Amino acid sequence: MKKKLLTFSFIFSFCINIYAQQFGQFAFQNRLRTYWLYLPKDYSPTEKLPLIIQMHGFTLDGKFHMQYTEFNKVADTARCIMVYPNGIDKRWNSGTFFFIQSGVDDVGFLAELIDRIHLKYNIDLEKVYAGGYSAGGFMSYKLACDLSNRIAAIAPVVASMVYDNINTCVPSRSMPMIACNGSSDPITPYNGIPLNFPSIDTIKKVWQEHNLCDVVPSIDTLPNLDNTDNSRVVTYTYNNCADNVTTKFYKILDGGHTWAGAPNYFLGLIGNTNNDIKWSSLSWNFFKQNTIPTNVICDAPQNLQAIANDTSNYLLTWDDAPNVNGYKIQLLDSANNTIKTYTSSTNSISIQVDDATNKYNWSVASNCNSGYRNWATPVNLNYIVSSIKKNSIKSIQLYPNPTTEFIKFELSNYNNDATVLIYDMNGKMVHQEQKSGQEISIAVTNLSNGIYMLHCITDKDIFQSKFVKQ
């Protein structure tokens, strides 16, 4: 009986693990990009969770990195979503490396990956973190430079920065960071490689200057908890940084090109693995203290509206948000997987769907002037057909407003049928009615108290306005 129970328990645990680990892919700039995603136990889409991007080393891949770092164990208790993206040809484009330049836009890919994971899994966009091993750590430094207002903090391991990344690195804010390097690393030498990347002491100086910290760090030696790992940990903490951000480096004396606290997968071939610290849990404890500053966050678009011009053409509109330099729109399937991506400089766009029989959702993001991107909650793409091939949206005066029973408006010199649609502020259609005549009255007694958007669709124009139901 015990054997049967153990077998059932193993199968059950295995099934949960398979469900939690998901392989994903999408096309980005004519390349197929792939990733592994891990959802913590008891995941619910109603719970906004942090996202940690963990990037693999050169010649490795996301799945190996997931197993090597054992970060999924941390995710289960920390309540965060993990993503392990795969680099093209098992490498990352963090700048020129050994005189090789890459045309792969990994910064753009990772930004798109954040968007897609958010729309599907409802992550907390103020709590997106990046880390990586070796080349993946180089890439996390690149994100700190080029995506600083979408990445809340970084934690690279056995990594440095290539010179062209250092020379072009202009973070738009102070960047919270911790980093870990081995003094006896044979792959990313602590003293650097001439013409490729400098010493780690130089990297310390780069971030001490970026974060406007005190020049001289506090130095501490951590307890030697494992006498068999042939290594010790010394920390360098830069104090009084701008915005009170953490800037801290962990030096593993006699440490190799390894992830502290990880299994000895490399059998000591690339140096000692330190066990005095567990980098996966240590970095999470650091990450969770950091969020994107409120002063770089602009408002997400509000009042998303979708009006069908025919069975496959839609006019999408939303309220303008302040402090934005444009909008990003994504068309989603019913499970909130991205199908198509659009951009717009104004608060409206016309789109065409391939299969009008499908159920679609859509969302729009404010591209904040700071570089942050704030998405609206996805809403349904409504299938209300107006038969209008070319429309213009015009304002209309509603009265009484606020109202308790009826809302009225006038259509001057118009006597044909009109379609009246009312949406709540979540973009859900709550009323539809056919009306005719120049003076139109709509009963709203059945609506809950709140703010609504009314659309009146004629054969020539679309009229819209807001009203308050009391």
PDB file of C-alpha atoms in Angstrom, residues 154-366:
ATOM      1  CA  ILE A 154      19.621  43.059 -11.583  1.00  0.00           C
ATOM      2  CA  ALA A 155      21.758  40.254 -10.120  1.00  0.00           C
ATOM      3  CA  PRO A 156      24.422  38.961 -12.568  1.00  0.00           C
ATOM      4  CA  VAL A 157      26.694  35.992 -11.770  1.00  0.00           C
ATOM      5  CA  VAL A 158      30.284  35.423 -13.029  1.00  0.00           C
ATOM      6  CA  ALA A 159      29.755  38.173 -15.587  1.00  0.00           C
ATOM      7  CA  SER A 160      31.269  41.468 -16.662  1.00  0.00           C
ATOM      8  CA  MET A 161      30.471  44.160 -19.247  1.00  0.00           C
ATOM      9  CA  VAL A 162      32.013  44.433 -22.704  1.00  0.00           C
ATOM     10  CA  TYR A 163      33.591  47.763 -23.538  1.00  0.00           C
ATOM     11  CA  ASP A 164      31.029  49.054 -26.034  1.00  0.00           C
ATOM     12  CA  ASN A 165      28.267  48.394 -23.504  1.00  0.00           C
ATOM     13  CA  ILE A 166      30.196  50.310 -20.853  1.00  0.00           C
ATOM     14  CA  ASN A 167      30.810  53.204 -23.255  1.00  0.00           C
ATOM     15  CA  THR A 168      27.137  53.499 -24.259  1.00  0.00           C
ATOM     16  CA  CYS A 169      25.553  52.670 -20.905  1.00  0.00           C
ATOM     17  CA  VAL A 170      23.371  55.565 -19.752  1.00  0.00           C
ATOM     18  CA  PRO A 171      20.747  54.213 -17.333  1.00  0.00           C
ATOM     19  CA  SER A 172      17.789  56.568 -16.969  1.00  0.00           C
ATOM     20  CA  ARG A 173      17.791  56.074 -13.186  1.00  0.00           C
ATOM     21  CA  SER A 174      19.846  54.618 -10.374  1.00  0.00           C
ATOM     22  CA  MET A 175      19.886  50.831 -10.757  1.00  0.00           C
ATOM     23  CA  PRO A 176      19.700  48.523  -7.711  1.00  0.00           C
ATOM     24  CA  MET A 177      22.158  45.689  -8.239  1.00  0.00           C
ATOM     25  CA  ILE A 178      24.113  42.872  -6.681  1.00  0.00           C
ATOM     26  CA  ALA A 179      26.734  40.825  -8.527  1.00  0.00           C
ATOM     27  CA  CYS A 180      28.810  37.734  -7.823  1.00  0.00           C
ATOM     28  CA  ASN A 181      32.234  36.831  -9.264  1.00  0.00           C
ATOM     29  CA  GLY A 182      34.911  34.242  -8.513  1.00  0.00           C
ATOM     30  CA  SER A 183      38.495  35.385  -8.027  1.00  0.00           C
ATOM     31  CA  SER A 184      39.738  32.202  -9.776  1.00  0.00           C
ATOM     32  CA  ASP A 185      37.187  32.201 -12.606  1.00  0.00           C
ATOM     33  CA  PRO A 186      38.859  30.674 -15.718  1.00  0.00           C
ATOM     34  CA  ILE A 187      36.081  31.800 -18.132  1.00  0.00           C
ATOM     35  CA  THR A 188      35.340  35.361 -17.006  1.00  0.00           C
ATOM     36  CA  PRO A 189      38.647  36.196 -15.309  1.00  0.00           C
ATOM     37  CA  TYR A 190      38.362  38.556 -12.360  1.00  0.00           C
ATOM     38  CA  ASN A 191      41.071  40.745 -13.917  1.00  0.00           C
ATOM     39  CA  GLY A 192      39.310  40.836 -17.290  1.00  0.00           C
ATOM     40  CA  ILE A 193      40.436  40.010 -20.830  1.00  0.00           C
ATOM     41  CA  PRO A 194      42.256  42.782 -22.730  1.00  0.00           C
ATOM     42  CA  LEU A 195      40.223  44.423 -25.538  1.00  0.00           C
ATOM     43  CA  ASN A 196      37.097  42.483 -24.467  1.00  0.00           C
ATOM     44  CA  PHE A 197      36.086  43.366 -20.945  1.00  0.00           C
ATOM     45  CA  PRO A 198      37.820  45.010 -17.969  1.00  0.00           C
ATOM     46  CA  SER A 199      38.436  43.763 -14.459  1.00  0.00           C
ATOM     47  CA  ILE A 200      35.568  43.357 -12.016  1.00  0.00           C
ATOM     48  CA  ASP A 201      37.120  46.173  -9.976  1.00  0.00           C
ATOM     49  CA  THR A 202      36.468  48.402 -13.014  1.00  0.00           C
ATOM     50  CA  ILE A 203      32.858  47.181 -13.178  1.00  0.00           C
ATOM     51  CA  LYS A 204      32.480  48.105  -9.508  1.00  0.00           C
ATOM     52  CA  LYS A 205      33.651  51.613 -10.345  1.00  0.00           C
ATOM     53  CA  VAL A 206      31.257  51.856 -13.317  1.00  0.00           C
ATOM     54  CA  TRP A 207      28.227  51.178 -11.123  1.00  0.00           C
ATOM     55  CA  GLN A 208      29.519  53.171  -8.172  1.00  0.00           C
ATOM     56  CA  GLU A 209      29.613  56.153 -10.543  1.00  0.00           C
ATOM     57  CA  HIS A 210      26.273  55.392 -12.255  1.00  0.00           C
ATOM     58  CA  ASN A 211      24.554  55.102  -8.883  1.00  0.00           C
ATOM     59  CA  LEU A 212      26.407  58.071  -7.371  1.00  0.00           C
ATOM     60  CA  CYS A 213      27.601  56.079  -4.355  1.00  0.00           C
ATOM     61  CA  ASP A 214      30.459  56.696  -1.971  1.00  0.00           C
ATOM     62  CA  VAL A 215      33.770  55.940  -3.673  1.00  0.00           C
ATOM     63  CA  VAL A 216      35.126  53.648  -0.954  1.00  0.00           C
ATOM     64  CA  PRO A 217      32.999  50.549  -0.212  1.00  0.00           C
ATOM     65  CA  SER A 218      32.396  48.777   3.071  1.00  0.00           C
ATOM     66  CA  ILE A 219      34.168  45.404   3.012  1.00  0.00           C
ATOM     67  CA  ASP A 220      32.969  42.363   4.967  1.00  0.00           C
ATOM     68  CA  THR A 221      33.919  38.689   5.069  1.00  0.00           C
ATOM     69  CA  LEU A 222      30.949  36.352   5.397  1.00  0.00           C
ATOM     70  CA  PRO A 223      30.945  33.333   7.737  1.00  0.00           C
ATOM     71  CA  ASN A 224      32.579  30.187   6.386  1.00  0.00           C
ATOM     72  CA  LEU A 225      29.585  27.870   6.555  1.00  0.00           C
ATOM     73  CA  ASP A 226      31.091  25.095   4.415  1.00  0.00           C
ATOM     74  CA  ASN A 227      34.697  24.095   5.117  1.00  0.00           C
ATOM     75  CA  THR A 228      34.765  21.706   2.147  1.00  0.00           C
ATOM     76  CA  ASP A 229      34.077  24.145  -0.729  1.00  0.00           C
ATOM     77  CA  ASN A 230      37.606  25.672  -0.688  1.00  0.00           C
ATOM     78  CA  SER A 231      36.279  29.221  -0.963  1.00  0.00           C
ATOM     79  CA  ARG A 232      35.206  32.262   1.084  1.00  0.00           C
ATOM     80  CA  VAL A 233      32.909  35.202   0.360  1.00  0.00           C
ATOM     81  CA  VAL A 234      33.884  38.861   0.695  1.00  0.00           C
ATOM     82  CA  THR A 235      31.321  41.610   0.036  1.00  0.00           C
ATOM     83  CA  TYR A 236      31.891  45.151  -1.216  1.00  0.00           C
ATOM     84  CA  THR A 237      28.946  47.428  -0.404  1.00  0.00           C
ATOM     85  CA  TYR A 238      28.841  50.961  -1.815  1.00  0.00           C
ATOM     86  CA  ASN A 239      26.948  53.230   0.550  1.00  0.00           C
ATOM     87  CA  ASN A 240      24.915  56.436   0.214  1.00  0.00           C
ATOM     88  CA  CYS A 241      23.916  55.737  -3.374  1.00  0.00           C
ATOM     89  CA  ALA A 242      21.402  57.925  -5.206  1.00  0.00           C
ATOM     90  CA  ASP A 243      17.778  57.075  -4.383  1.00  0.00           C
ATOM     91  CA  ASN A 244      19.186  54.825  -1.633  1.00  0.00           C
ATOM     92  CA  VAL A 245      19.696  51.941  -4.115  1.00  0.00           C
ATOM     93  CA  THR A 246      21.770  48.887  -3.236  1.00  0.00           C
ATOM     94  CA  THR A 247      25.106  48.505  -5.050  1.00  0.00           C
ATOM     95  CA  LYS A 248      26.881  45.396  -3.766  1.00  0.00           C
ATOM     96  CA  PHE A 249      29.443  42.958  -5.119  1.00  0.00           C
ATOM     97  CA  TYR A 250      30.154  39.450  -3.812  1.00  0.00           C
ATOM     98  CA  LYS A 251      33.689  38.233  -4.427  1.00  0.00           C
ATOM     99  CA  ILE A 252      34.183  34.475  -4.041  1.00  0.00           C
ATOM    100  CA  LEU A 253      37.797  34.017  -2.984  1.00  0.00           C
ATOM    101  CA  ASP A 254      39.156  31.002  -4.933  1.00  0.00           C
ATOM    102  CA  GLY A 255      35.695  30.692  -6.545  1.00  0.00           C
ATOM    103  CA  GLY A 256      35.299  29.494 -10.112  1.00  0.00           C
ATOM    104  CA  HIS A 257      32.883  30.094 -12.983  1.00  0.00           C
ATOM    105  CA  THR A 258      29.949  28.716 -11.009  1.00  0.00           C
ATOM    106  CA  TRP A 259      26.619  29.656  -9.450  1.00  0.00           C
ATOM    107  CA  ALA A 260      26.989  29.854  -5.666  1.00  0.00           C
ATOM    108  CA  GLY A 261      24.926  27.199  -3.910  1.00  0.00           C
ATOM    109  CA  ALA A 262      24.147  25.279  -7.129  1.00  0.00           C
ATOM    110  CA  PRO A 263      24.724  21.550  -7.734  1.00  0.00           C
ATOM    111  CA  ASN A 264      28.230  20.665  -8.910  1.00  0.00           C
ATOM    112  CA  TYR A 265      27.161  19.935 -12.496  1.00  0.00           C
ATOM    113  CA  PHE A 266      30.569  20.907 -13.889  1.00  0.00           C
ATOM    114  CA  LEU A 267      32.479  18.496 -11.595  1.00  0.00           C
ATOM    115  CA  GLY A 268      34.964  21.180 -10.569  1.00  0.00           C
ATOM    116  CA  LEU A 269      36.262  21.611 -14.133  1.00  0.00           C
ATOM    117  CA  ILE A 270      35.601  25.360 -14.076  1.00  0.00           C
ATOM    118  CA  GLY A 271      36.499  25.997 -10.456  1.00  0.00           C
ATOM    119  CA  ASN A 272      35.092  25.800  -6.963  1.00  0.00           C
ATOM    120  CA  THR A 273      31.395  26.247  -6.179  1.00  0.00           C
ATOM    121  CA  ASN A 274      30.844  28.226  -3.006  1.00  0.00           C
ATOM    122  CA  ASN A 275      28.183  26.990  -0.573  1.00  0.00           C
ATOM    123  CA  ASP A 276      28.380  29.747   2.026  1.00  0.00           C
ATOM    124  CA  ILE A 277      25.680  31.599   0.097  1.00  0.00           C
ATOM    125  CA  LYS A 278      22.764  30.349  -2.019  1.00  0.00           C
ATOM    126  CA  TRP A 279      22.614  32.832  -4.842  1.00  0.00           C
ATOM    127  CA  SER A 280      19.077  31.986  -6.002  1.00  0.00           C
ATOM    128  CA  SER A 281      17.478  32.682  -2.618  1.00  0.00           C
ATOM    129  CA  LEU A 282      19.897  35.517  -1.850  1.00  0.00           C
ATOM    130  CA  SER A 283      19.069  37.327  -5.082  1.00  0.00           C
ATOM    131  CA  TRP A 284      15.325  36.901  -4.518  1.00  0.00           C
ATOM    132  CA  ASN A 285      15.659  38.439  -1.045  1.00  0.00           C
ATOM    133  CA  PHE A 286      17.383  41.360  -2.764  1.00  0.00           C
ATOM    134  CA  PHE A 287      14.915  41.591  -5.663  1.00  0.00           C
ATOM    135  CA  LYS A 288      11.820  41.750  -3.484  1.00  0.00           C
ATOM    136  CA  GLN A 289      13.033  44.943  -1.832  1.00  0.00           C
ATOM    137  CA  ASN A 290      12.989  46.837  -5.142  1.00  0.00           C
ATOM    138  CA  THR A 291      10.267  48.196  -7.418  1.00  0.00           C
ATOM    139  CA  ILE A 292      10.169  50.565 -10.371  1.00  0.00           C
ATOM    140  CA  PRO A 293      10.050  54.123  -8.930  1.00  0.00           C
ATOM    141  CA  THR A 294       6.640  55.768  -9.086  1.00  0.00           C
ATOM    142  CA  ASN A 295       8.023  58.892 -10.757  1.00  0.00           C
ATOM    143  CA  VAL A 296       8.725  56.987 -13.992  1.00  0.00           C
ATOM    144  CA  ILE A 297       5.303  55.311 -14.225  1.00  0.00           C
ATOM    145  CA  CYS A 298       2.611  56.915 -16.373  1.00  0.00           C
ATOM    146  CA  ASP A 299      -1.069  55.937 -16.413  1.00  0.00           C
ATOM    147  CA  ALA A 300      -2.293  52.921 -18.354  1.00  0.00           C
ATOM    148  CA  PRO A 301      -4.868  53.701 -21.072  1.00  0.00           C
ATOM    149  CA  GLN A 302      -8.489  53.817 -19.870  1.00  0.00           C
ATOM    150  CA  ASN A 303     -11.898  53.298 -21.460  1.00  0.00           C
ATOM    151  CA  LEU A 304     -10.920  50.799 -24.157  1.00  0.00           C
ATOM    152  CA  GLN A 305     -13.584  50.663 -26.882  1.00  0.00           C
ATOM    153  CA  ALA A 306     -13.840  48.420 -29.959  1.00  0.00           C
ATOM    154  CA  ILE A 307     -16.349  49.124 -32.727  1.00  0.00           C
ATOM    155  CA  ALA A 308     -16.731  46.844 -35.741  1.00  0.00           C
ATOM    156  CA  ASN A 309     -16.953  48.526 -39.121  1.00  0.00           C
ATOM    157  CA  ASP A 310     -17.775  45.124 -40.622  1.00  0.00           C
ATOM    158  CA  THR A 311     -17.209  41.511 -39.599  1.00  0.00           C
ATOM    159  CA  SER A 312     -13.409  41.750 -39.718  1.00  0.00           C
ATOM    160  CA  ASN A 313     -12.513  45.451 -39.450  1.00  0.00           C
ATOM    161  CA  TYR A 314     -12.461  47.227 -36.088  1.00  0.00           C
ATOM    162  CA  LEU A 315     -11.891  50.705 -34.826  1.00  0.00           C
ATOM    163  CA  LEU A 316     -10.119  50.612 -31.450  1.00  0.00           C
ATOM    164  CA  THR A 317     -10.150  53.702 -29.256  1.00  0.00           C
ATOM    165  CA  TRP A 318      -9.104  54.640 -25.734  1.00  0.00           C
ATOM    166  CA  ASP A 319      -8.660  57.761 -23.643  1.00  0.00           C
ATOM    167  CA  ASP A 320      -5.412  59.630 -24.124  1.00  0.00           C
ATOM    168  CA  ALA A 321      -2.952  59.182 -21.262  1.00  0.00           C
ATOM    169  CA  PRO A 322      -0.602  61.992 -20.177  1.00  0.00           C
ATOM    170  CA  ASN A 323       3.185  61.794 -20.442  1.00  0.00           C
ATOM    171  CA  VAL A 324       3.288  59.193 -23.205  1.00  0.00           C
ATOM    172  CA  ASN A 325       5.068  59.098 -26.559  1.00  0.00           C
ATOM    173  CA  GLY A 326       2.712  56.639 -28.245  1.00  0.00           C
ATOM    174  CA  TYR A 327       0.868  53.393 -27.680  1.00  0.00           C
ATOM    175  CA  LYS A 328       1.426  49.687 -28.242  1.00  0.00           C
ATOM    176  CA  ILE A 329      -1.584  47.509 -29.066  1.00  0.00           C
ATOM    177  CA  GLN A 330      -1.771  43.723 -28.971  1.00  0.00           C
ATOM    178  CA  LEU A 331      -4.517  41.520 -30.399  1.00  0.00           C
ATOM    179  CA  LEU A 332      -4.936  38.387 -28.264  1.00  0.00           C
ATOM    180  CA  ASP A 333      -6.696  35.063 -28.542  1.00  0.00           C
ATOM    181  CA  SER A 334      -9.217  34.010 -25.905  1.00  0.00           C
ATOM    182  CA  ALA A 335      -6.373  32.731 -23.657  1.00  0.00           C
ATOM    183  CA  ASN A 336      -4.545  36.095 -23.960  1.00  0.00           C
ATOM    184  CA  ASN A 337      -1.820  34.769 -26.225  1.00  0.00           C
ATOM    185  CA  THR A 338      -0.561  37.532 -28.517  1.00  0.00           C
ATOM    186  CA  ILE A 339      -1.593  37.190 -32.150  1.00  0.00           C
ATOM    187  CA  LYS A 340      -0.653  40.568 -33.609  1.00  0.00           C
ATOM    188  CA  THR A 341       1.124  43.708 -32.424  1.00  0.00           C
ATOM    189  CA  TYR A 342       0.457  47.278 -33.550  1.00  0.00           C
ATOM    190  CA  THR A 343       1.723  50.730 -32.645  1.00  0.00           C
ATOM    191  CA  SER A 344      -0.066  54.068 -32.776  1.00  0.00           C
ATOM    192  CA  SER A 345       0.919  57.652 -32.083  1.00  0.00           C
ATOM    193  CA  THR A 346      -2.717  58.567 -31.326  1.00  0.00           C
ATOM    194  CA  ASN A 347      -5.457  57.089 -29.137  1.00  0.00           C
ATOM    195  CA  SER A 348      -7.142  55.098 -31.913  1.00  0.00           C
ATOM    196  CA  ILE A 349      -6.278  52.536 -34.566  1.00  0.00           C
ATOM    197  CA  SER A 350      -8.080  50.475 -37.207  1.00  0.00           C
ATOM    198  CA  ILE A 351      -7.258  46.777 -37.327  1.00  0.00           C
ATOM    199  CA  GLN A 352      -8.382  43.770 -39.319  1.00  0.00           C
ATOM    200  CA  VAL A 353      -8.797  40.254 -37.893  1.00  0.00           C
ATOM    201  CA  ASP A 354      -8.089  37.154 -39.970  1.00  0.00           C
ATOM    202  CA  ASP A 355     -10.955  35.021 -38.701  1.00  0.00           C
ATOM    203  CA  ALA A 356     -14.038  36.870 -37.501  1.00  0.00           C
ATOM    204  CA  THR A 357     -15.467  33.660 -35.995  1.00  0.00           C
ATOM    205  CA  ASN A 358     -12.684  33.536 -33.377  1.00  0.00           C
ATOM    206  CA  LYS A 359     -12.995  35.095 -29.955  1.00  0.00           C
ATOM    207  CA  TYR A 360     -10.437  37.843 -29.506  1.00  0.00           C
ATOM    208  CA  ASN A 361      -9.215  40.045 -26.674  1.00  0.00           C
ATOM    209  CA  TRP A 362      -7.092  43.152 -26.996  1.00  0.00           C
ATOM    210  CA  SER A 363      -5.096  45.541 -24.871  1.00  0.00           C
ATOM    211  CA  VAL A 364      -3.187  48.773 -25.272  1.00  0.00           C
ATOM    212  CA  ALA A 365      -0.149  50.108 -23.404  1.00  0.00           C
ATOM    213  CA  SER A 366       1.075  53.606 -22.730  1.00  0.00           C
TER     214      SER A 366
END
